Amino acid sequence: MPYEVEKSDEQWREELSPQEYAVLREAGTERPFVGEYTDTKTTGVYSCRACDAELFRSDTKFESHCGWPSFYDPADSAAVELIEDRSMGAVRTEVRCAKCGSHLGHVFEGEGYGTPTDQRYCINSISLRLAPQE
């Protein structure tokens, strides 16, 4: 699928740190409980670290105690792309940035969290950049 932001692997490698590249462009996962936004309660907007597209807002962030930032809804449903992921011996739903195709994490449903959508967008901190509200 063509994305609004298209870059070569070389360009992505120049712009992203090795850790950012591994997660955003190679669908890696950062270790649990180490990301800078896991426990953040700052009010603001979370954007894609690769292209700055607005993805999530702090008012949909909740404590899931899973080790990664969790949101119950994207800022706009068109901001993310959901893709079936059959890696790791299970069927999951991968979440990508709809603007640049970068890997963000996965979304899970029916886990019993008391959220309006019953969804948990489990997102790598390294895929995000928080702009605090002033």
mmCIF file of C-alpha atoms in Angstrom:
data_model
loop_
_atom_site.group_PDB
_atom_site.id
_atom_site.type_symbol
_atom_site.label_atom_id
_atom_site.label_comp_id
_atom_site.label_asym_id
_atom_site.label_seq_id
_atom_site.Cartn_x
_atom_site.Cartn_y
_atom_site.Cartn_z
ATOM 1 C CA MET A 1 0.000 0.000 0.000
ATOM 2 C CA PRO A 2 1.404 3.419 -0.855
ATOM 3 C CA TYR A 3 1.761 5.789 2.079
ATOM 4 C CA GLU A 4 1.747 9.579 2.152
ATOM 5 C CA VAL A 5 5.299 9.447 3.556
ATOM 6 C CA GLU A 6 7.496 7.124 1.472
ATOM 7 C CA LYS A 7 11.235 6.799 2.098
ATOM 8 C CA SER A 8 13.917 4.303 1.203
ATOM 9 C CA ASP A 9 15.391 2.038 3.872
ATOM 10 C CA GLU A 10 18.555 4.091 3.624
ATOM 11 C CA GLN A 11 16.650 7.305 4.379
ATOM 12 C CA TRP A 12 14.863 5.709 7.337
ATOM 13 C CA ARG A 13 18.179 4.412 8.715
ATOM 14 C CA GLU A 14 19.677 7.912 8.483
ATOM 15 C CA GLU A 15 16.739 9.536 10.292
ATOM 16 C CA LEU A 16 16.048 6.947 12.999
ATOM 17 C CA SER A 17 18.255 5.530 15.727
ATOM 18 C CA PRO A 18 19.042 1.799 15.399
ATOM 19 C CA GLN A 19 16.489 1.036 18.133
ATOM 20 C CA GLU A 20 13.801 3.194 16.502
ATOM 21 C CA TYR A 21 14.478 1.574 13.118
ATOM 22 C CA ALA A 22 14.227 -1.942 14.595
ATOM 23 C CA VAL A 23 10.766 -1.231 16.004
ATOM 24 C CA LEU A 24 9.267 1.221 13.511
ATOM 25 C CA ARG A 25 10.545 -0.275 10.266
ATOM 26 C CA GLU A 26 11.216 -3.932 11.178
ATOM 27 C CA ALA A 27 8.199 -4.493 13.479
ATOM 28 C CA GLY A 28 10.336 -5.124 16.539
ATOM 29 C CA THR A 29 9.188 -4.705 20.127
ATOM 30 C CA GLU A 30 10.892 -2.862 22.927
ATOM 31 C CA ARG A 31 11.236 -4.674 26.235
ATOM 32 C CA PRO A 32 8.318 -4.243 28.651
ATOM 33 C CA PHE A 33 8.466 -1.630 31.412
ATOM 34 C CA VAL A 34 11.422 0.274 29.905
ATOM 35 C CA GLY A 35 9.724 2.709 27.507
ATOM 36 C CA GLU A 36 9.666 6.386 28.362
ATOM 37 C CA TYR A 37 5.854 6.645 28.093
ATOM 38 C CA THR A 38 4.804 3.460 29.905
ATOM 39 C CA ASP A 39 3.831 5.274 33.112
ATOM 40 C CA THR A 40 3.554 8.848 31.808
ATOM 41 C CA LYS A 41 0.490 10.773 32.923
ATOM 42 C CA THR A 42 1.352 13.979 31.032
ATOM 43 C CA THR A 43 -1.549 15.542 29.141
ATOM 44 C CA GLY A 44 -0.839 15.869 25.439
ATOM 45 C CA VAL A 45 -0.769 14.315 21.985
ATOM 46 C CA TYR A 46 1.197 11.233 20.963
ATOM 47 C CA SER A 47 2.530 11.317 17.403
ATOM 48 C CA CYS A 48 4.437 8.878 15.210
ATOM 49 C CA ARG A 49 8.156 9.218 15.889
ATOM 50 C CA ALA A 50 8.897 8.531 12.203
ATOM 51 C CA CYS A 51 6.549 11.043 10.528
ATOM 52 C CA ASP A 52 4.880 13.141 13.262
ATOM 53 C CA ALA A 53 1.332 12.049 12.391
ATOM 54 C CA GLU A 54 -1.036 12.467 15.349
ATOM 55 C CA LEU A 55 -1.940 8.998 16.627
ATOM 56 C CA PHE A 56 -3.248 9.040 20.201
ATOM 57 C CA ARG A 57 -4.257 11.527 22.888
ATOM 58 C CA SER A 58 -3.496 11.258 26.567
ATOM 59 C CA ASP A 59 -7.199 11.214 27.478
ATOM 60 C CA THR A 60 -7.458 7.709 25.965
ATOM 61 C CA LYS A 61 -4.325 6.391 27.713
ATOM 62 C CA PHE A 62 -4.933 4.003 30.603
ATOM 63 C CA GLU A 63 -2.983 1.841 33.014
ATOM 64 C CA SER A 64 -3.064 -1.736 31.768
ATOM 65 C CA HIS A 65 0.055 -2.834 33.683
ATOM 66 C CA CYS A 66 1.238 -4.717 30.577
ATOM 67 C CA GLY A 67 4.603 -2.945 30.286
ATOM 68 C CA TRP A 68 3.813 -0.699 27.323
ATOM 69 C CA PRO A 69 1.694 2.440 26.925
ATOM 70 C CA SER A 70 -1.942 1.476 26.402
ATOM 71 C CA PHE A 71 -4.695 3.466 24.740
ATOM 72 C CA TYR A 72 -8.333 2.510 24.204
ATOM 73 C CA ASP A 73 -8.797 4.463 20.964
ATOM 74 C CA PRO A 74 -6.678 6.288 18.364
ATOM 75 C CA ALA A 75 -7.081 10.051 17.958
ATOM 76 C CA ASP A 76 -8.743 9.344 14.602
ATOM 77 C CA SER A 77 -9.570 5.889 13.235
ATOM 78 C CA ALA A 78 -7.905 6.868 9.944
ATOM 79 C CA ALA A 79 -4.626 7.598 11.795
ATOM 80 C CA VAL A 80 -3.807 3.917 12.186
ATOM 81 C CA GLU A 81 -3.814 0.913 9.914
ATOM 82 C CA LEU A 82 -4.769 -2.496 11.331
ATOM 83 C CA ILE A 83 -3.170 -5.572 9.777
ATOM 84 C CA GLU A 84 -3.554 -9.262 10.576
ATOM 85 C CA ASP A 85 -0.310 -10.552 12.099
ATOM 86 C CA ARG A 86 0.294 -14.306 12.144
ATOM 87 C CA SER A 87 3.843 -14.148 13.483
ATOM 88 C CA MET A 88 4.797 -15.624 16.859
ATOM 89 C CA GLY A 89 2.418 -18.590 16.411
ATOM 90 C CA ALA A 90 -0.742 -16.583 17.072
ATOM 91 C CA VAL A 91 -3.192 -14.365 15.217
ATOM 92 C CA ARG A 92 -2.894 -10.775 16.409
ATOM 93 C CA THR A 93 -3.728 -7.373 14.969
ATOM 94 C CA GLU A 94 -0.735 -5.186 14.194
ATOM 95 C CA VAL A 95 -1.112 -1.410 14.458
ATOM 96 C CA ARG A 96 0.766 0.743 11.941
ATOM 97 C CA CYS A 97 0.882 4.460 11.288
ATOM 98 C CA ALA A 98 -1.448 5.095 8.341
ATOM 99 C CA LYS A 99 0.734 7.972 7.102
ATOM 100 C CA CYS A 100 4.125 6.198 6.866
ATOM 101 C CA GLY A 101 3.455 2.506 7.528
ATOM 102 C CA SER A 102 5.636 2.348 10.634
ATOM 103 C CA HIS A 103 4.989 -0.398 13.174
ATOM 104 C CA LEU A 104 3.490 0.915 16.407
ATOM 105 C CA GLY A 105 2.399 -2.202 18.294
ATOM 106 C CA HIS A 106 -0.724 -4.369 18.479
ATOM 107 C CA VAL A 107 -4.376 -3.961 19.465
ATOM 108 C CA PHE A 108 -6.233 -6.482 21.614
ATOM 109 C CA GLU A 109 -9.952 -6.802 22.368
ATOM 110 C CA GLY A 110 -12.093 -8.398 25.028
ATOM 111 C CA GLU A 111 -9.558 -8.361 27.851
ATOM 112 C CA GLY A 112 -12.022 -6.905 30.353
ATOM 113 C CA TYR A 113 -10.500 -3.468 30.871
ATOM 114 C CA GLY A 114 -13.091 -0.907 31.914
ATOM 115 C CA THR A 115 -12.615 1.255 28.840
ATOM 116 C CA PRO A 116 -15.290 2.582 26.466
ATOM 117 C CA THR A 117 -14.054 0.479 23.524
ATOM 118 C CA ASP A 118 -12.895 -2.716 25.283
ATOM 119 C CA GLN A 119 -9.710 -2.397 23.220
ATOM 120 C CA ARG A 120 -6.092 -2.074 24.300
ATOM 121 C CA TYR A 121 -3.776 -0.462 21.779
ATOM 122 C CA CYS A 122 -0.485 -1.747 23.175
ATOM 123 C CA ILE A 123 2.056 0.653 21.651
ATOM 124 C CA ASN A 124 5.840 0.800 21.843
ATOM 125 C CA SER A 125 7.029 4.025 23.524
ATOM 126 C CA ILE A 126 9.858 4.218 21.006
ATOM 127 C CA SER A 127 7.265 4.491 18.210
ATOM 128 C CA LEU A 128 5.793 7.622 19.770
ATOM 129 C CA ARG A 129 6.666 11.211 20.553
ATOM 130 C CA LEU A 130 4.627 13.085 23.185
ATOM 131 C CA ALA A 131 3.840 16.775 22.711
ATOM 132 C CA PRO A 132 2.718 17.986 26.153
ATOM 133 C CA GLN A 133 -0.327 20.251 26.270
ATOM 134 C CA GLU A 134 0.529 23.732 27.405
#
